[in-house]
Amino acid sequence: PRAARLTFAMARHAAVDLSQIFGTPPHMARADRLPPADLVQLRAFLDKTGMPLRPGPVADQQLAAIRTQYEPYIHALADYLLDELPPWLPLPDSQDDWQTSIWEHTTTARPSY
Protein backbone atom coordinates (compact mmCIF):
# COMPACT_ATOMS: atom_id res chain seq x y z
CA PRO A 1 0.00 0.00 0.00
CA ARG A 2 2.80 2.47 0.81
CA ALA A 3 4.47 1.98 -2.56
CA ALA A 4 1.14 2.44 -4.33
CA ARG A 5 0.45 5.66 -2.42
CA LEU A 6 3.91 7.03 -3.22
CA THR A 7 3.58 6.08 -6.90
CA PHE A 8 0.20 7.78 -7.08
CA ALA A 9 1.56 10.90 -5.36
CA MET A 10 4.54 11.13 -7.74
CA ALA A 11 2.41 10.57 -10.85
CA ARG A 12 -0.17 13.13 -9.74
CA HIS A 13 2.59 15.61 -8.93
CA ALA A 14 4.04 15.11 -12.41
CA ALA A 15 0.64 15.67 -14.03
CA VAL A 16 0.05 18.85 -12.01
CA ASP A 17 3.55 20.16 -12.77
CA LEU A 18 3.19 19.47 -16.50
CA SER A 19 -0.20 21.14 -16.49
CA GLN A 20 1.36 24.23 -14.91
CA ILE A 21 4.32 24.23 -17.31
CA PHE A 22 2.06 24.06 -20.38
CA GLY A 23 -0.46 26.48 -18.90
CA THR A 24 -3.33 24.04 -19.20
CA PRO A 25 -5.95 24.67 -16.51
CA PRO A 26 -7.45 21.43 -15.20
CA HIS A 27 -10.91 20.44 -16.40
CA MET A 28 -13.07 17.34 -16.32
CA ALA A 29 -13.83 15.37 -19.45
CA ARG A 30 -17.09 15.79 -21.27
CA ALA A 31 -17.88 12.12 -20.67
CA ASP A 32 -16.91 9.82 -17.81
CA ARG A 33 -13.98 7.62 -18.85
CA LEU A 34 -15.13 4.91 -16.44
CA PRO A 35 -18.92 4.65 -16.48
CA PRO A 36 -20.55 2.14 -14.09
CA ALA A 37 -20.83 -0.60 -16.74
CA ASP A 38 -17.12 -0.33 -17.53
CA LEU A 39 -16.28 -0.41 -13.81
CA VAL A 40 -18.10 -3.74 -13.57
CA GLN A 41 -16.01 -5.05 -16.49
CA LEU A 42 -12.83 -3.63 -14.96
CA ARG A 43 -13.56 -5.42 -11.70
CA ALA A 44 -14.06 -8.70 -13.57
CA PHE A 45 -10.85 -8.17 -15.55
CA LEU A 46 -8.81 -7.40 -12.42
CA ASP A 47 -10.35 -10.35 -10.57
CA LYS A 48 -9.09 -12.64 -13.34
CA THR A 49 -5.60 -11.20 -13.04
CA GLY A 50 -5.53 -11.73 -9.27
CA MET A 51 -5.75 -8.02 -8.42
CA PRO A 52 -9.36 -7.54 -7.34
CA LEU A 53 -10.79 -4.16 -6.47
CA ARG A 54 -12.75 -3.75 -3.29
CA PRO A 55 -16.44 -4.18 -4.05
CA GLY A 56 -19.32 -1.94 -3.11
CA PRO A 57 -20.47 1.65 -3.28
CA VAL A 58 -17.94 2.89 -0.71
CA ALA A 59 -15.08 1.58 -2.83
CA ASP A 60 -16.68 3.12 -5.93
CA GLN A 61 -16.84 6.49 -4.18
CA GLN A 62 -13.22 6.20 -3.05
CA LEU A 63 -12.11 5.44 -6.59
CA ALA A 64 -14.12 8.39 -7.91
CA ALA A 65 -12.52 10.67 -5.31
CA ILE A 66 -9.02 9.49 -6.26
CA ARG A 67 -9.76 10.07 -9.93
CA THR A 68 -10.81 13.67 -9.27
CA GLN A 69 -7.33 14.32 -7.90
CA TYR A 70 -5.59 13.70 -11.23
CA GLU A 71 -8.03 13.33 -14.13
CA PRO A 72 -8.69 17.08 -14.61
CA TYR A 73 -4.97 17.57 -15.15
CA ILE A 74 -4.48 14.69 -17.57
CA HIS A 75 -7.57 15.70 -19.55
CA ALA A 76 -6.20 19.22 -19.93
CA LEU A 77 -2.81 17.86 -20.98
CA ALA A 78 -4.36 15.44 -23.48
CA ASP A 79 -6.38 18.25 -25.05
CA TYR A 80 -3.32 20.50 -25.24
CA LEU A 81 -1.17 17.75 -26.75
CA LEU A 82 -3.97 16.71 -29.15
CA ASP A 83 -3.92 13.20 -27.75
CA GLU A 84 -6.52 10.81 -26.40
CA LEU A 85 -6.37 9.21 -23.00
CA PRO A 86 -6.24 5.43 -23.10
CA PRO A 87 -9.31 3.44 -22.15
CA TRP A 88 -9.53 1.90 -18.71
CA LEU A 89 -10.17 -1.52 -20.22
CA PRO A 90 -7.73 -3.17 -22.60
CA LEU A 91 -8.83 -3.59 -26.18
CA PRO A 92 -9.35 -7.19 -27.30
CA ASP A 93 -6.09 -8.89 -28.27
CA SER A 94 -4.03 -5.84 -27.27
CA GLN A 95 -0.59 -5.96 -25.71
CA ASP A 96 0.86 -3.62 -23.14
CA ASP A 97 3.83 -1.56 -24.28
CA TRP A 98 6.15 -3.51 -21.99
CA GLN A 99 5.18 -6.71 -23.83
CA THR A 100 6.38 -5.58 -27.24
CA SER A 101 8.62 -3.14 -29.09
CA ILE A 102 8.77 -1.51 -32.51
CA TRP A 103 11.04 -4.36 -33.62
CA GLU A 104 8.28 -6.90 -33.02
CA HIS A 105 5.59 -5.14 -35.07
CA THR A 106 5.39 -6.56 -38.57
CA THR A 107 3.16 -3.76 -39.89
CA THR A 108 5.37 -0.95 -38.61
CA ALA A 109 8.09 0.38 -40.84
CA ARG A 110 11.43 -0.25 -39.23
CA PRO A 111 13.83 2.65 -39.01
CA SER A 112 16.88 2.43 -41.20
CA TYR A 113 20.02 3.66 -39.48
CSV table of C-alpha atoms in Angstrom, one decimal:
chain,number,residue,atom,x,y,z
A,1,PRO,CA,0.0,0.0,0.0
A,2,ARG,CA,2.8,2.5,0.8
A,3,ALA,CA,4.5,2.0,-2.6
A,4,ALA,CA,1.1,2.4,-4.3
A,5,ARG,CA,0.5,5.7,-2.4
A,6,LEU,CA,3.9,7.0,-3.2
A,7,THR,CA,3.6,6.1,-6.9
A,8,PHE,CA,0.2,7.8,-7.1
A,9,ALA,CA,1.6,10.9,-5.4
A,10,MET,CA,4.5,11.1,-7.7
A,11,ALA,CA,2.4,10.6,-10.8
A,12,ARG,CA,-0.2,13.1,-9.7
A,13,HIS,CA,2.6,15.6,-8.9
A,14,ALA,CA,4.0,15.1,-12.4
A,15,ALA,CA,0.6,15.7,-14.0
A,16,VAL,CA,0.1,18.8,-12.0
A,17,ASP,CA,3.5,20.2,-12.8
A,18,LEU,CA,3.2,19.5,-16.5
A,19,SER,CA,-0.2,21.1,-16.5
A,20,GLN,CA,1.4,24.2,-14.9
A,21,ILE,CA,4.3,24.2,-17.3
A,22,PHE,CA,2.1,24.1,-20.4
A,23,GLY,CA,-0.5,26.5,-18.9
A,24,THR,CA,-3.3,24.0,-19.2
A,25,PRO,CA,-5.9,24.7,-16.5
A,26,PRO,CA,-7.4,21.4,-15.2
A,27,HIS,CA,-10.9,20.4,-16.4
A,28,MET,CA,-13.1,17.3,-16.3
A,29,ALA,CA,-13.8,15.4,-19.5
A,30,ARG,CA,-17.1,15.8,-21.3
A,31,ALA,CA,-17.9,12.1,-20.7
A,32,ASP,CA,-16.9,9.8,-17.8
A,33,ARG,CA,-14.0,7.6,-18.8
A,34,LEU,CA,-15.1,4.9,-16.4
A,35,PRO,CA,-18.9,4.6,-16.5
A,36,PRO,CA,-20.6,2.1,-14.1
A,37,ALA,CA,-20.8,-0.6,-16.7
A,38,ASP,CA,-17.1,-0.3,-17.5
A,39,LEU,CA,-16.3,-0.4,-13.8
A,40,VAL,CA,-18.1,-3.7,-13.6
A,41,GLN,CA,-16.0,-5.0,-16.5
A,42,LEU,CA,-12.8,-3.6,-15.0
A,43,ARG,CA,-13.6,-5.4,-11.7
A,44,ALA,CA,-14.1,-8.7,-13.6
A,45,PHE,CA,-10.8,-8.2,-15.6
A,46,LEU,CA,-8.8,-7.4,-12.4
A,47,ASP,CA,-10.4,-10.4,-10.6
A,48,LYS,CA,-9.1,-12.6,-13.3
A,49,THR,CA,-5.6,-11.2,-13.0
A,50,GLY,CA,-5.5,-11.7,-9.3
A,51,MET,CA,-5.7,-8.0,-8.4
A,52,PRO,CA,-9.4,-7.5,-7.3
A,53,LEU,CA,-10.8,-4.2,-6.5
A,54,ARG,CA,-12.8,-3.8,-3.3
A,55,PRO,CA,-16.4,-4.2,-4.0
A,56,GLY,CA,-19.3,-1.9,-3.1
A,57,PRO,CA,-20.5,1.7,-3.3
A,58,VAL,CA,-17.9,2.9,-0.7
A,59,ALA,CA,-15.1,1.6,-2.8
A,60,ASP,CA,-16.7,3.1,-5.9
A,61,GLN,CA,-16.8,6.5,-4.2
A,62,GLN,CA,-13.2,6.2,-3.0
A,63,LEU,CA,-12.1,5.4,-6.6
A,64,ALA,CA,-14.1,8.4,-7.9
A,65,ALA,CA,-12.5,10.7,-5.3
A,66,ILE,CA,-9.0,9.5,-6.3
A,67,ARG,CA,-9.8,10.1,-9.9
A,68,THR,CA,-10.8,13.7,-9.3
A,69,GLN,CA,-7.3,14.3,-7.9
A,70,TYR,CA,-5.6,13.7,-11.2
A,71,GLU,CA,-8.0,13.3,-14.1
A,72,PRO,CA,-8.7,17.1,-14.6
A,73,TYR,CA,-5.0,17.6,-15.2
A,74,ILE,CA,-4.5,14.7,-17.6
A,75,HIS,CA,-7.6,15.7,-19.6
A,76,ALA,CA,-6.2,19.2,-19.9
A,77,LEU,CA,-2.8,17.9,-21.0
A,78,ALA,CA,-4.4,15.4,-23.5
A,79,ASP,CA,-6.4,18.2,-25.0
A,80,TYR,CA,-3.3,20.5,-25.2
A,81,LEU,CA,-1.2,17.7,-26.8
A,82,LEU,CA,-4.0,16.7,-29.1
A,83,ASP,CA,-3.9,13.2,-27.7
A,84,GLU,CA,-6.5,10.8,-26.4
A,85,LEU,CA,-6.4,9.2,-23.0
A,86,PRO,CA,-6.2,5.4,-23.1
A,87,PRO,CA,-9.3,3.4,-22.2
A,88,TRP,CA,-9.5,1.9,-18.7
A,89,LEU,CA,-10.2,-1.5,-20.2
A,90,PRO,CA,-7.7,-3.2,-22.6
A,91,LEU,CA,-8.8,-3.6,-26.2
A,92,PRO,CA,-9.3,-7.2,-27.3
A,93,ASP,CA,-6.1,-8.9,-28.3
A,94,SER,CA,-4.0,-5.8,-27.3
A,95,GLN,CA,-0.6,-6.0,-25.7
A,96,ASP,CA,0.9,-3.6,-23.1
A,97,ASP,CA,3.8,-1.6,-24.3
A,98,TRP,CA,6.2,-3.5,-22.0
A,99,GLN,CA,5.2,-6.7,-23.8
A,100,THR,CA,6.4,-5.6,-27.2
A,101,SER,CA,8.6,-3.1,-29.1
A,102,ILE,CA,8.8,-1.5,-32.5
A,103,TRP,CA,11.0,-4.4,-33.6
A,104,GLU,CA,8.3,-6.9,-33.0
A,105,HIS,CA,5.6,-5.1,-35.1
A,106,THR,CA,5.4,-6.6,-38.6
A,107,THR,CA,3.2,-3.8,-39.9
A,108,THR,CA,5.4,-0.9,-38.6
A,109,ALA,CA,8.1,0.4,-40.8
A,110,ARG,CA,11.4,-0.3,-39.2
A,111,PRO,CA,13.8,2.6,-39.0
A,112,SER,CA,16.9,2.4,-41.2
A,113,TYR,CA,20.0,3.7,-39.5
